[in-house]
mmCIF file of C-alpha atoms and ligand atoms in Angstrom:
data_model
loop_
_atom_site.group_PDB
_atom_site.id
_atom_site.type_symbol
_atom_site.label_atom_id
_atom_site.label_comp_id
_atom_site.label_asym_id
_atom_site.label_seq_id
_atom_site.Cartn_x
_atom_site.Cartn_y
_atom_site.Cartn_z
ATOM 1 C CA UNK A 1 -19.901 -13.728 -26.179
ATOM 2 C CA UNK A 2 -21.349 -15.486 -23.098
ATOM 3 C CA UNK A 3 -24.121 -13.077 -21.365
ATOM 4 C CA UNK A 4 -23.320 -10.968 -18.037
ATOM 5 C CA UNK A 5 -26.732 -10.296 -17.170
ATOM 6 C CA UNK A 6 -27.878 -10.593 -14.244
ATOM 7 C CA UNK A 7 -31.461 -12.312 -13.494
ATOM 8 C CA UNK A 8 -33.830 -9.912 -10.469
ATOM 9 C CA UNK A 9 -35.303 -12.388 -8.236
ATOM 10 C CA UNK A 10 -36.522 -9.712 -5.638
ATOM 11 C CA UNK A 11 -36.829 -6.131 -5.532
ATOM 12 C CA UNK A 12 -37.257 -4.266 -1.909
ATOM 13 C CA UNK A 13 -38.257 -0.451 -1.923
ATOM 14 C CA UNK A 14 -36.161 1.376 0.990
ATOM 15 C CA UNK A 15 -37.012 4.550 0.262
ATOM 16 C CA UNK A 16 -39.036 6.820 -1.909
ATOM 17 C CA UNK A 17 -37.618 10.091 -1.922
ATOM 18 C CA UNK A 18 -38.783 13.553 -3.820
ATOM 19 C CA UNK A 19 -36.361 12.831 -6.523
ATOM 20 C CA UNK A 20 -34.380 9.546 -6.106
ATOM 21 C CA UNK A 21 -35.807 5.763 -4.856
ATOM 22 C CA UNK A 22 -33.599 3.390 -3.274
ATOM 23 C CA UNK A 23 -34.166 -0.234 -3.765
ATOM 24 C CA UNK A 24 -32.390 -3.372 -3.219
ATOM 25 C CA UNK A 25 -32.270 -6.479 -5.262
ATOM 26 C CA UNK A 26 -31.642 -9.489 -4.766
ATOM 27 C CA UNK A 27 -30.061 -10.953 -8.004
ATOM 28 C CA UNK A 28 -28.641 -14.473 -9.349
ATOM 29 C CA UNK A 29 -25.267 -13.998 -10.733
ATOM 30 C CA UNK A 30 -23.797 -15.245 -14.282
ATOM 31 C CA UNK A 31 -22.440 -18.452 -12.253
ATOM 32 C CA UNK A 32 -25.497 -19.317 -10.355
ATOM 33 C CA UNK A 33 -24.652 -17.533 -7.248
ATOM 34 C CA UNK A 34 -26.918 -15.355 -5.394
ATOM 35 C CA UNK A 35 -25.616 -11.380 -4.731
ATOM 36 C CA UNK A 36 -27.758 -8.041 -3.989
ATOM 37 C CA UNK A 37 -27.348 -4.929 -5.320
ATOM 38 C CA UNK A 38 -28.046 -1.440 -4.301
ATOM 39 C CA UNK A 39 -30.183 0.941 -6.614
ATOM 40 C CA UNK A 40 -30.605 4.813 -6.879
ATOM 41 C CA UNK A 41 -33.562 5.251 -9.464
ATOM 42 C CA UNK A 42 -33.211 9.012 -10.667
ATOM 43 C CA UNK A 43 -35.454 11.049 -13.285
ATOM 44 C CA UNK A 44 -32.631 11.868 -15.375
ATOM 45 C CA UNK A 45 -31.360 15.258 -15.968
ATOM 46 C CA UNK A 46 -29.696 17.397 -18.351
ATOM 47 C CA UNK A 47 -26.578 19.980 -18.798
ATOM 48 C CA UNK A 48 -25.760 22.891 -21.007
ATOM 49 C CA UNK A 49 -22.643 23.893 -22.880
ATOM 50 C CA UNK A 50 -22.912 27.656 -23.341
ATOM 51 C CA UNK A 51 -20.371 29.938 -24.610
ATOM 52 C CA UNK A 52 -21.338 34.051 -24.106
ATOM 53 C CA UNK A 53 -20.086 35.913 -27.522
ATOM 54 C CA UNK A 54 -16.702 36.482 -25.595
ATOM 55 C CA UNK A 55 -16.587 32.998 -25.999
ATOM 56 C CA UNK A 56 -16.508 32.104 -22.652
ATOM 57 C CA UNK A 57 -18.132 29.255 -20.904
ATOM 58 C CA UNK A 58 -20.778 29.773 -18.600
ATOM 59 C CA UNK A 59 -20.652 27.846 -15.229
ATOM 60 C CA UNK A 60 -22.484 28.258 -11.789
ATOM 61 C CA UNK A 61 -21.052 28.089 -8.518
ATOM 62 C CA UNK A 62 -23.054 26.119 -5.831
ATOM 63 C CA UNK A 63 -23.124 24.528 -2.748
ATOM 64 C CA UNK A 64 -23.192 20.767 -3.079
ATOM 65 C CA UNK A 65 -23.999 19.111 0.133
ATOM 66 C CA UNK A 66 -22.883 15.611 -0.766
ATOM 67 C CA UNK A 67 -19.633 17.138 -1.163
ATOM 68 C CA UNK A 68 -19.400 19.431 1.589
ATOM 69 C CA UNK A 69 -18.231 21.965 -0.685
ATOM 70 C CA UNK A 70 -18.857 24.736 -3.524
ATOM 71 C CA UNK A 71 -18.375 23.557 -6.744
ATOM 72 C CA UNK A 72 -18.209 25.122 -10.009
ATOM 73 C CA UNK A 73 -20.319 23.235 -12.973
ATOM 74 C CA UNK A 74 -21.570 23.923 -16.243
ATOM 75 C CA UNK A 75 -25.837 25.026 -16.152
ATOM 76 C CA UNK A 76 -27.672 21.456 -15.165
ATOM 77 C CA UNK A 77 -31.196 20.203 -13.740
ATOM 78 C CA UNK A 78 -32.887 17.593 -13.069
ATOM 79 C CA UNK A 79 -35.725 16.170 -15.710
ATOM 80 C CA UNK A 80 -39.495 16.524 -14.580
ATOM 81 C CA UNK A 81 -41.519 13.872 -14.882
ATOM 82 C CA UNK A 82 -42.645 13.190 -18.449
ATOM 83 C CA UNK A 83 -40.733 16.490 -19.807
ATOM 84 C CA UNK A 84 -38.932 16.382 -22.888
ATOM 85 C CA UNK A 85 -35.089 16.687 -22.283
ATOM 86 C CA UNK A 86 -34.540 19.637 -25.058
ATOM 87 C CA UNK A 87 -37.368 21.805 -23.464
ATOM 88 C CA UNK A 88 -36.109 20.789 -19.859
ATOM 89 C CA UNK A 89 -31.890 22.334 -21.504
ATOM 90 C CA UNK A 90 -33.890 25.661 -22.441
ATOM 91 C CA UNK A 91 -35.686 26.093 -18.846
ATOM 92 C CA UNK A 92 -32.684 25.107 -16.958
ATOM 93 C CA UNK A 93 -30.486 27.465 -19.026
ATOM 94 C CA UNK A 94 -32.600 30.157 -18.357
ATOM 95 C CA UNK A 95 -33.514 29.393 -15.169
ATOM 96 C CA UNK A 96 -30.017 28.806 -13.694
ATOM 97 C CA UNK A 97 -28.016 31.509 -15.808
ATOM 98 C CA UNK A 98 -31.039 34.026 -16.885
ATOM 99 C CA UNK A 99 -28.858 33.609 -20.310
ATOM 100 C CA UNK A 100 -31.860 31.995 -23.229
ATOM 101 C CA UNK A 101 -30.898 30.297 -26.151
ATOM 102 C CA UNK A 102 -33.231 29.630 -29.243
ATOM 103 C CA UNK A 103 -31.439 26.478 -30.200
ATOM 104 C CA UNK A 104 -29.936 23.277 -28.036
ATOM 105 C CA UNK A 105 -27.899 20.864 -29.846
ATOM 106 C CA UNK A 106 -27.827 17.296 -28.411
ATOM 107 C CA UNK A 107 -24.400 16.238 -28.338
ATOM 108 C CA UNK A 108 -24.426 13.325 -26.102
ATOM 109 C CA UNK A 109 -25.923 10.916 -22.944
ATOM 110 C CA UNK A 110 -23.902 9.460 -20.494
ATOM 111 C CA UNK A 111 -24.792 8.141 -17.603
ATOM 112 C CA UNK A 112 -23.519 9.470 -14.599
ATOM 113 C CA UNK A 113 -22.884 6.807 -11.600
ATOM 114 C CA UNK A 114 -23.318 3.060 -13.702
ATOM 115 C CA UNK A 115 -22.629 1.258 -10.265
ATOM 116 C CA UNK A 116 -25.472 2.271 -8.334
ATOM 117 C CA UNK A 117 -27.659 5.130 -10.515
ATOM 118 C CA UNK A 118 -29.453 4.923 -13.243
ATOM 119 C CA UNK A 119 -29.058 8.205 -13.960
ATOM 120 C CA UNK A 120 -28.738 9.312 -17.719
ATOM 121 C CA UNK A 121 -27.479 12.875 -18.864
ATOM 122 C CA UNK A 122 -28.503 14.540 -21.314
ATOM 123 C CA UNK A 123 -25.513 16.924 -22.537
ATOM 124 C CA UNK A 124 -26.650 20.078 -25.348
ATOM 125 C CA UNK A 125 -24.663 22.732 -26.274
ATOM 126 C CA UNK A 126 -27.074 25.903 -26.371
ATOM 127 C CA UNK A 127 -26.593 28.626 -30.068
ATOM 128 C CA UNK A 128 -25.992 32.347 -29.446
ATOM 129 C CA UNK A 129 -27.101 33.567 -25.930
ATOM 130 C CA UNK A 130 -29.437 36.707 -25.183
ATOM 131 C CA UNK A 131 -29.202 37.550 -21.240
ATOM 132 C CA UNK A 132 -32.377 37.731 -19.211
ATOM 133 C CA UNK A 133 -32.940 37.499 -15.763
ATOM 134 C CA UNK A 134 -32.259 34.269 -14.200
ATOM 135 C CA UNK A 135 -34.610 32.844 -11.501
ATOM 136 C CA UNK A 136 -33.765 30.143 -9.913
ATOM 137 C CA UNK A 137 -35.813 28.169 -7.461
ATOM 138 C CA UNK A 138 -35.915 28.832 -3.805
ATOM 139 C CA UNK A 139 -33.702 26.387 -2.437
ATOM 140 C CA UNK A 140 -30.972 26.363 -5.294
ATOM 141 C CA UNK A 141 -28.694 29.367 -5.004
ATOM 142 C CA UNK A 142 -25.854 29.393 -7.604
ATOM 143 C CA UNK A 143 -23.264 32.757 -9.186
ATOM 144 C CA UNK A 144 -23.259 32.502 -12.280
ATOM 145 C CA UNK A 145 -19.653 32.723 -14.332
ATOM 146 C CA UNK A 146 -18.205 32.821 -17.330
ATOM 147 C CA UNK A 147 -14.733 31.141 -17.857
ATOM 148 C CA UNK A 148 -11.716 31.224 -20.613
ATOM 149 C CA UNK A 149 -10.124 27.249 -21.415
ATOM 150 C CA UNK A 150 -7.070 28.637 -19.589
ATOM 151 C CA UNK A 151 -8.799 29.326 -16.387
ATOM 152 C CA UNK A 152 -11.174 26.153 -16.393
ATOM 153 C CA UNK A 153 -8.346 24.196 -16.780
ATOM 154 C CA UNK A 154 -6.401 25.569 -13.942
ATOM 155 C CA UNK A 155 -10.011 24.920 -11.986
ATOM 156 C CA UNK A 156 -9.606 21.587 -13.032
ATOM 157 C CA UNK A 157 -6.476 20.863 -11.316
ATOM 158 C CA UNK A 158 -7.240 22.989 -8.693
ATOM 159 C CA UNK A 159 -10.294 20.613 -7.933
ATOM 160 C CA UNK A 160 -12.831 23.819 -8.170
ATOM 161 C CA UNK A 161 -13.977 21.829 -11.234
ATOM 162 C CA UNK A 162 -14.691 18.319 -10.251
ATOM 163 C CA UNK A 163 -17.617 17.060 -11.910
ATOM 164 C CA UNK A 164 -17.769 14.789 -14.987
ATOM 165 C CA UNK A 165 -20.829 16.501 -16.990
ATOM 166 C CA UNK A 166 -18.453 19.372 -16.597
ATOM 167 C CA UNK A 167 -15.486 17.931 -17.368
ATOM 168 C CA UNK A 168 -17.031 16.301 -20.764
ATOM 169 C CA UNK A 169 -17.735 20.154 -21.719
ATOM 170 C CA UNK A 170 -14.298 21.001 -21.244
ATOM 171 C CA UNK A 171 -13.026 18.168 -23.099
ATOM 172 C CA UNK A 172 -15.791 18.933 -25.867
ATOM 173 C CA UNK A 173 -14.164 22.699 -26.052
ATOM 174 C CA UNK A 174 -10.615 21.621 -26.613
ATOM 175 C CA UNK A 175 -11.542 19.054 -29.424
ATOM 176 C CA UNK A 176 -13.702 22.162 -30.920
ATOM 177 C CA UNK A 177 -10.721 24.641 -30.625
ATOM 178 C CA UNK A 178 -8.571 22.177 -32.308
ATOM 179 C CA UNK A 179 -10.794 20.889 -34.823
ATOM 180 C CA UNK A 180 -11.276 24.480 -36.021
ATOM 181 C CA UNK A 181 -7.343 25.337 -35.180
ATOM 182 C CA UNK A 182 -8.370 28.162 -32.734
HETATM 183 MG MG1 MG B 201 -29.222 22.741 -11.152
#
């Protein structure tokens, strides 16, 4: 299997934000030819699957700016720097949702954006949840909900849903339901 890769022959910084860098490379293609490519370096961040003992899934509404709209998404944050990502599920969890878990399962990575991020996701699915207070940080503000399959679904097509970290965790509920012929 011949080799895709593609040799860096310059790297230019354009920015260097508070949580993302852009750069640009200039690269030399499998066939010799020269091409540039434009990179979002980002931290890395994880996401929690949490069901409350009605079985419900917990989500948070927000504001996304990117978007221009409210979206509704499954508890996430972004990794500091050198934190572990298991310790980083359990502060986001609690910090986003005020819901605390004692154990996170790691269930999978993907990353998020492969054709200009480097962003990797860490996805856990949190045990039984005791409900605190959550406090989130000053500029993030978020409503916490909890959600039946039925009505994530219809969020799904009704494009109140329309993330992928959120859409794994749906797609990770109906395999469980199945699997255990709910
Ligand atoms: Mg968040």
């Amino acid at each position: 299997m011949s080799s895709f890769s593609e040799k860096t022959i310059s790297t230019n910084s354009i920015f260097e934000g508070k949580v993302i860098s852009l750069q640009v490379d200039d690269v030399e293609l499998p066939n010799g030819k020269m091409g540039q490519r434009e990179i979002v370096k980002h931290p890395g961040a994880v996401a929690i699957i949490a069901f409350t003992a009605e079985g419900k899934l917990v989500l948070v509404r927000q504001f996304r700016k990117p978007l221009e709209k409210e979206i509704f998404e499954i508890p996430a944050g972004k990794l500091e720097k050198g934190e572990d990502p298991l310790q980083c599920a359990f502060r986001e969890l609690e910090e986003e949702t005020g819901y605390t878990s004692k154990q996170c399962e790691l269930l999978v990575t993907f990353y998020t954006s492969p054709g200009f991020a480097d962003e990797l996701i860490y996805v856990y699915e949190a045990g039984e949840l005791s409900l605190g207070e959550a406090h989130t940080d000053e500029d993030e503000f978020v409503e916490v909900v909890a959600v039946t399959l039925e009505e994530a679904l219809e969020m799904v097509k009704k494009e109140q849903i329309h993330d992928a970290k959120t859409m794994y965790a749906i797609m990770h509920w109906q395999v469980k339901k199945l699997t255990k012929n709910e």
